[in-house]
Amino acid sequence: MKVRPPDPETERRYLLRFTGRQLYHEAERLPGLSSPELFGDERPLELDVGCGTGEYICHLAQSDPEANFVGVDLHLKSLHKAVGRAAEAGLENIKFICADFRQMYPLLRPAALRAAYLHFPDPGIKPRYRKRRLFNERFLEEMHRAVVPGGKLSLVTDDEDYFRQMLELIERDGRWRRTHEEPYLVGFDPPVKSRFQRMWERRGRTIYRFELARP
Ligand SMILES: C[S@@+](CC[C@H](N)C(=O)[O-])C[C@H]1O[C@@H](n2cnc3c(N)ncnc32)[C@H](O)[C@@H]1O
């Protein structure tokens, strides 16, 4: 993927970078994942974990200027693309953070999120990489703390093994309410599809989805 890094001013406006060292040793000095700390206001906040090149979250930010949006990803080049997209659209209600989300749990604030999205997370093809998956018991636990009562958690994957892990953990957890009757949904049709959704759909993969509400 060829991407030109944003100019320094655009980068300052949209992008934060937290190193593993900062997150481990001095998390208390970093802004938390809340609207007051990231945007200096009290608007509702939505989080896209592993936002990639930002198509989905930029679309959300554009369609709801009364809320704030934050996308987190490890991969700087993808975030440069996302920042370019946000800047081009002149969005004022979005920021991106380059960091390993698994190290960001100390930055989550109780009931600070109106919604959280984990869409097409890396499944970790080799068995030894599966333990690096973002979705696990800890993730569900932390999201339960960070999502406001009435708020939602959206999970989407094209990977059947990951999907089964999600289904099993959600059923075992039991604290979330599904917004759908079925145990899971097949297919996802948002107005703007992410880079990976378009790619997996082109390859004919089935897309599984859960939309959970925090009671
Ligand atoms: C398959 S891509 C999906 C990207 C985007 N959600 C989409 O639908 O196009 C998975 C993304 O998760 C990011 N990612 C993987 N592990 C991560 C972690 N521990 N913390 C933050 N981002 C991570 C990757 O860099 C990649 O951009």
Tab-separated table of C-alpha atoms and ligand atoms in Angstrom:
chain	number	residue	atom	x	y	z
A	1	MET	CA	0.000	0.000	0.000
A	2	LYS	CA	1.538	3.303	-1.120
A	3	VAL	CA	0.605	6.143	1.201
A	4	ARG	CA	2.012	9.599	1.623
A	5	PRO	CA	2.367	10.549	5.330
A	6	PRO	CA	0.242	13.551	6.320
A	7	ASP	CA	1.893	16.949	6.748
A	8	PRO	CA	2.921	17.739	10.355
A	9	GLU	CA	-0.096	19.953	11.071
A	10	THR	CA	-2.602	17.380	9.799
A	11	GLU	CA	-0.818	14.680	11.783
A	12	ARG	CA	-0.960	16.808	14.955
A	13	ARG	CA	-4.660	17.389	14.422
A	14	TYR	CA	-5.693	13.777	13.861
A	15	LEU	CA	-3.060	11.318	15.039
A	16	LEU	CA	-1.771	10.264	18.428
A	17	ARG	CA	0.929	7.633	18.852
A	18	PHE	CA	1.379	5.656	22.028
A	19	THR	CA	4.406	3.377	22.313
A	20	GLY	CA	4.361	0.112	24.223
A	21	ARG	CA	6.777	1.646	26.691
A	22	GLN	CA	4.501	4.644	27.347
A	23	LEU	CA	1.468	2.405	27.726
A	24	TYR	CA	3.278	0.081	30.092
A	25	HIS	CA	5.112	2.597	32.262
A	26	GLU	CA	3.178	5.834	32.104
A	27	ALA	CA	-0.398	5.155	31.037
A	28	GLU	CA	-1.633	7.614	33.675
A	29	ARG	CA	0.022	10.449	31.720
A	30	LEU	CA	-1.741	9.597	28.449
A	31	PRO	CA	-5.228	10.796	27.509
A	32	GLY	CA	-7.871	8.186	28.206
A	33	LEU	CA	-10.460	6.975	25.685
A	34	SER	CA	-13.125	9.482	26.616
A	35	SER	CA	-14.541	12.552	24.876
A	36	PRO	CA	-13.338	15.038	27.530
A	37	GLU	CA	-9.775	13.710	27.354
A	38	LEU	CA	-9.528	13.336	23.570
A	39	PHE	CA	-11.802	16.109	22.306
A	40	GLY	CA	-12.335	18.413	25.288
A	41	ASP	CA	-16.129	18.043	25.164
A	42	GLU	CA	-18.896	15.780	26.462
A	43	ARG	CA	-20.211	14.362	23.189
A	44	PRO	CA	-20.856	10.633	22.902
A	45	LEU	CA	-17.783	8.677	21.802
A	46	GLU	CA	-17.523	5.668	19.462
A	47	LEU	CA	-14.425	3.476	19.107
A	48	ASP	CA	-13.261	1.402	16.117
A	49	VAL	CA	-10.667	-1.165	17.245
A	50	GLY	CA	-8.316	-2.122	14.399
A	51	CYS	CA	-9.825	0.578	12.169
A	52	GLY	CA	-7.325	-0.044	9.344
A	53	THR	CA	-7.580	2.600	6.624
A	54	GLY	CA	-10.583	4.161	8.330
A	55	GLU	CA	-13.377	3.926	5.719
A	56	TYR	CA	-15.977	2.768	8.217
A	57	ILE	CA	-15.214	5.133	11.104
A	58	CYS	CA	-14.772	8.159	8.791
A	59	HIS	CA	-18.181	7.429	7.321
A	60	LEU	CA	-19.682	7.258	10.833
A	61	ALA	CA	-17.990	10.533	11.808
A	62	GLN	CA	-19.245	12.247	8.677
A	63	SER	CA	-22.816	11.094	9.207
A	64	ASP	CA	-22.950	12.094	12.893
A	65	PRO	CA	-21.214	15.412	13.577
A	66	GLU	CA	-22.776	15.543	17.069
A	67	ALA	CA	-20.653	12.596	18.265
A	68	ASN	CA	-16.920	11.889	18.470
A	69	PHE	CA	-15.084	8.952	16.938
A	70	VAL	CA	-11.724	7.338	17.600
A	71	GLY	CA	-9.980	4.682	15.541
A	72	VAL	CA	-7.120	2.615	16.944
A	73	ASP	CA	-4.673	0.587	14.874
A	74	LEU	CA	-1.141	-0.771	15.160
A	75	HIS	CA	-0.264	-0.111	11.553
A	76	LEU	CA	0.960	3.441	10.960
A	77	LYS	CA	0.629	3.374	7.158
A	78	SER	CA	-3.040	2.388	7.400
A	79	LEU	CA	-3.598	5.246	9.823
A	80	HIS	CA	-1.866	7.680	7.470
A	81	LYS	CA	-4.444	6.677	4.893
A	82	ALA	CA	-7.236	7.097	7.462
A	83	VAL	CA	-5.919	10.526	8.487
A	84	GLY	CA	-5.784	11.604	4.820
A	85	ARG	CA	-9.406	10.546	4.437
A	86	ALA	CA	-10.509	12.469	7.546
A	87	ALA	CA	-8.566	15.582	6.522
A	88	GLU	CA	-9.947	15.521	2.988
A	89	ALA	CA	-13.483	15.391	4.373
A	90	GLY	CA	-12.613	18.167	6.887
A	91	LEU	CA	-13.814	16.042	9.807
A	92	GLU	CA	-13.501	17.682	13.222
A	93	ASN	CA	-14.937	14.890	15.336
A	94	ILE	CA	-12.418	12.105	14.730
A	95	LYS	CA	-8.982	11.093	15.968
A	96	PHE	CA	-6.753	8.113	15.376
A	97	ILE	CA	-4.378	6.419	17.776
A	98	CYS	CA	-1.457	4.292	16.647
A	99	ALA	CA	-0.976	1.699	19.389
A	100	ASP	CA	-1.471	-1.933	20.306
A	101	PHE	CA	-5.020	-2.022	21.604
A	102	ARG	CA	-4.180	-4.927	23.937
A	103	GLN	CA	-1.999	-2.492	25.867
A	104	MET	CA	-4.614	0.252	25.943
A	105	TYR	CA	-7.009	-1.230	28.497
A	106	PRO	CA	-5.743	1.128	31.249
A	107	LEU	CA	-6.902	4.019	29.031
A	108	LEU	CA	-10.506	2.838	28.872
A	109	ARG	CA	-12.852	4.826	31.096
A	110	PRO	CA	-16.010	3.431	32.709
A	111	ALA	CA	-19.126	3.974	30.580
A	112	ALA	CA	-17.253	6.379	28.266
A	113	LEU	CA	-18.217	4.734	24.955
A	114	ARG	CA	-21.554	4.850	23.200
A	115	ALA	CA	-20.409	2.145	20.805
A	116	ALA	CA	-17.390	-0.018	20.042
A	117	TYR	CA	-16.666	-1.793	16.756
A	118	LEU	CA	-14.358	-4.735	16.180
A	119	HIS	CA	-14.737	-5.410	12.470
A	120	PHE	CA	-12.665	-7.965	10.592
A	121	PRO	CA	-10.024	-8.402	13.307
A	122	ASP	CA	-6.937	-10.372	12.246
A	123	PRO	CA	-7.754	-14.044	12.930
A	124	GLY	CA	-4.103	-15.149	13.281
A	125	ILE	CA	-3.905	-17.960	10.772
A	126	LYS	CA	-1.191	-19.995	12.503
A	127	PRO	CA	-2.313	-21.641	15.767
A	128	ARG	CA	0.498	-19.991	17.752
A	129	TYR	CA	-0.754	-16.528	16.689
A	130	ARG	CA	-4.310	-17.195	17.837
A	131	LYS	CA	-3.513	-16.078	21.344
A	132	ARG	CA	-2.812	-12.613	19.894
A	133	ARG	CA	-6.438	-12.274	18.826
A	134	LEU	CA	-8.032	-9.051	20.000
A	135	PHE	CA	-11.336	-10.676	20.838
A	136	ASN	CA	-11.141	-12.788	23.980
A	137	GLU	CA	-12.567	-12.852	27.519
A	138	ARG	CA	-10.501	-9.871	28.566
A	139	PHE	CA	-11.718	-7.805	25.591
A	140	LEU	CA	-15.337	-8.605	26.403
A	141	GLU	CA	-14.760	-7.783	30.064
A	142	GLU	CA	-13.071	-4.446	29.300
A	143	MET	CA	-15.778	-3.508	26.803
A	144	HIS	CA	-18.421	-4.263	29.378
A	145	ARG	CA	-16.772	-1.685	31.618
A	146	ALA	CA	-16.179	0.907	28.892
A	147	VAL	CA	-19.514	0.809	27.030
A	148	VAL	CA	-22.278	2.867	28.605
A	149	PRO	CA	-25.482	1.005	29.634
A	150	GLY	CA	-27.629	1.022	26.502
A	151	GLY	CA	-24.512	1.299	24.336
A	152	LYS	CA	-23.485	-1.288	21.775
A	153	LEU	CA	-20.676	-3.582	20.745
A	154	SER	CA	-20.486	-4.638	17.093
A	155	LEU	CA	-18.395	-7.651	16.078
A	156	VAL	CA	-17.860	-8.688	12.466
A	157	THR	CA	-15.665	-11.425	11.045
A	158	ASP	CA	-15.267	-13.506	7.907
A	159	ASP	CA	-13.223	-16.159	9.728
A	160	GLU	CA	-15.249	-19.187	10.743
A	161	ASP	CA	-13.005	-20.275	13.576
A	162	TYR	CA	-12.909	-16.741	15.035
A	163	PHE	CA	-16.679	-16.510	14.610
A	164	ARG	CA	-17.148	-19.714	16.670
A	165	GLN	CA	-14.874	-18.344	19.387
A	166	MET	CA	-16.970	-15.156	19.482
A	167	LEU	CA	-20.223	-17.077	19.630
A	168	GLU	CA	-19.005	-19.305	22.450
A	169	LEU	CA	-17.592	-16.478	24.565
A	170	ILE	CA	-20.667	-14.282	24.118
A	171	GLU	CA	-22.921	-17.144	25.194
A	172	ARG	CA	-20.716	-17.970	28.163
A	173	ASP	CA	-20.435	-14.313	29.221
A	174	GLY	CA	-24.213	-13.881	29.278
A	175	ARG	CA	-24.139	-10.201	30.294
A	176	TRP	CA	-24.803	-8.708	26.869
A	177	ARG	CA	-28.189	-8.544	25.170
A	178	ARG	CA	-28.239	-9.352	21.467
A	179	THR	CA	-30.076	-6.738	19.410
A	180	HIS	CA	-31.176	-9.577	17.084
A	181	GLU	CA	-33.282	-12.674	17.740
A	182	GLU	CA	-30.832	-14.984	15.995
A	183	PRO	CA	-27.653	-16.064	17.800
A	184	TYR	CA	-25.716	-14.245	15.050
A	185	LEU	CA	-26.314	-12.446	11.750
A	186	VAL	CA	-24.993	-13.345	8.320
A	187	GLY	CA	-23.924	-10.487	6.023
A	188	PHE	CA	-23.293	-6.826	6.771
A	189	ASP	CA	-24.556	-4.002	4.603
A	190	PRO	CA	-23.369	-0.637	5.919
A	191	PRO	CA	-23.560	2.399	3.595
A	192	VAL	CA	-19.746	2.408	3.360
A	193	LYS	CA	-17.817	-0.860	3.428
A	194	SER	CA	-14.319	-1.128	4.842
A	195	ARG	CA	-11.303	-2.158	2.780
A	196	PHE	CA	-11.293	-5.648	4.243
A	197	GLN	CA	-15.026	-6.137	3.884
A	198	ARG	CA	-14.780	-5.314	0.178
A	199	MET	CA	-11.839	-7.654	-0.184
A	200	TRP	CA	-13.469	-10.625	1.578
A	201	GLU	CA	-16.754	-10.096	-0.255
A	202	ARG	CA	-14.940	-10.132	-3.597
A	203	ARG	CA	-13.528	-13.509	-2.580
A	204	GLY	CA	-17.003	-14.786	-1.751
A	205	ARG	CA	-16.411	-15.175	2.014
A	206	THR	CA	-19.382	-15.392	4.380
A	207	ILE	CA	-19.558	-12.517	6.843
A	208	TYR	CA	-20.749	-13.157	10.397
A	209	ARG	CA	-21.902	-10.432	12.730
A	210	PHE	CA	-23.014	-9.874	16.306
A	211	GLU	CA	-24.583	-6.696	17.596
A	212	LEU	CA	-24.654	-6.651	21.366
A	213	ALA	CA	-26.182	-4.088	23.674
A	214	ARG	CA	-25.002	-3.513	27.227
A	215	PRO	CA	-28.118	-3.735	29.399
B	1	LIG	C1	-8.004	-7.359	8.785
B	1	LIG	S1	-7.651	-5.708	9.187
B	1	LIG	C2	-9.288	-4.956	9.294
B	1	LIG	C3	-9.221	-3.458	9.235
B	1	LIG	C4	-10.586	-2.747	9.216
B	1	LIG	N1	-11.349	-2.989	10.411
B	1	LIG	C5	-11.376	-3.157	7.988
B	1	LIG	O1	-12.481	-3.725	8.163
B	1	LIG	O2	-10.901	-2.886	6.857
B	1	LIG	C6	-7.218	-5.835	10.906
B	1	LIG	C7	-6.611	-4.552	11.443
B	1	LIG	O3	-6.386	-4.709	12.851
B	1	LIG	C8	-5.125	-4.116	13.149
B	1	LIG	N2	-4.646	-4.736	14.402
B	1	LIG	C9	-4.255	-6.027	14.575
B	1	LIG	N3	-3.882	-6.233	15.855
B	1	LIG	C10	-4.035	-5.042	16.497
B	1	LIG	C11	-3.805	-4.602	17.827
B	1	LIG	N4	-3.333	-5.440	18.754
B	1	LIG	N5	-4.069	-3.321	18.145
B	1	LIG	C12	-4.537	-2.457	17.198
B	1	LIG	N6	-4.771	-2.818	15.923
B	1	LIG	C13	-4.531	-4.082	15.571
B	1	LIG	C14	-4.263	-4.395	11.935
B	1	LIG	O4	-3.166	-3.521	11.847
B	1	LIG	C15	-5.266	-4.217	10.808
B	1	LIG	O5	-5.317	-2.892	10.343
